């Protein structure tokens, strides 16, 4: 038995993103005497945060009303100009704002770095005497004899690839709380275990996802329009019976954030999300903005796309889910920061009241009820059929139907259909023999790039001599099933080149896992057609180090 240090708190928050930090701040606002800690697996707050991002400040206004005057970096660039383009292969046409529901407008929103917003929120949290531990991933859930969550265990440090302690070995700590809040982001590995243990998805649809791949560019000043927001749909995904869309946001200091989201329910296993992004950048309208500029950062992250019908039970003995662990992204708006923060605030209010009443480690049903009666629910119910309609009927007809459904819900409170169902992204993948391989163009090194060069711009680093954090449940499946049946999709859906099939000794292909490349996007855990890959936390501080994403 390893002897581990124990640290007791009133509340343990897992994840230093917007939801986790909002939870911690609201707890201290309600009761300054509460002892609160925040665990963050990244080397610093913001290191693993990646989003577009155009942010609705609604929750931030509620949490910290004077944020605009208090030095928050998000205040620097309000949205000034909003475009929605439908792309063809060589051209575009703009979708008029008048045909879109009012909530699709970006008026009053801000564009900037979500990572920098989290860094600023962390400063506000520390001023309230909240303890923040970057570089400490929550690796295991701790339970009492009755099965209630009593905290988490951080990962061990200094373990070699075979699992043996090295000279600098440090055992993880047990952080114990009266309540534990899980804010791990999309597809959190502990959240997966909690959903299974407590059957939290018994009464909802399965969560589905997109993979968002993003770059930051410095562009010439004469091309930069601070606050301009552009969203695109149509080409190139329209060519491959799949769907997704691009974004390009003019942020501060002559910089643009651009990226492409590919819905992971695609059927054709030859689809290569990274290459779809590279093709999108070569569209004449996008290339015209980037020419003369310089790429400065790259990254990727999975995005919840299930909507309201995929929100699970949020409370269980000793803990709650908040933020993207629960899945509050408004897919048509491409926004989830405001809903994530609001869920954390509601969790904090329920937890503070429970602790004041002398309760601990019970089920906070009042938090679940509060979310379902909040503006989170109202907003997400308006758009709950948008994603499934596009997924079912395709980009063009699906968009028309989704628009009609959103308008009806906005004006009359009902839609074209009842809340539609989902199928898991993994189960949607079809056999390779039903499709032809896709010939993607070679990168030009100016606008489009290769994958491994791109990963270097994520500043990813993992200690090489540590256990591989991408676990194969059955090591034979990649070569016996995935390669012959699905043409080895893991070599394409990963945006960081973690998986490749190699034949080093001539004995046949084997799956090589380059875990040091991993940017923690979780796509492999989601899209693997046999669900044979499980993502777990690597050694603390490992992964991307996003500077301004």
PDB file of C-alpha atoms in Angstrom, residues 64 179 238 284 384 389:
ATOM      1  CA  UNK A  64     -18.136  39.445 -11.868  1.00  0.00           C
ATOM      2  CA  UNK A 179     -18.575  17.649  -2.347  1.00  0.00           C
ATOM      3  CA  UNK A 238     -20.291  18.994 -48.669  1.00  0.00           C
ATOM      4  CA  UNK A 284     -10.185  31.773 -52.069  1.00  0.00           C
ATOM      5  CA  UNK A 384     -32.082  20.955 -29.538  1.00  0.00           C
ATOM      6  CA  UNK A 389     -31.541  17.685 -38.394  1.00  0.00           C
TER       7      UNK A 389
END
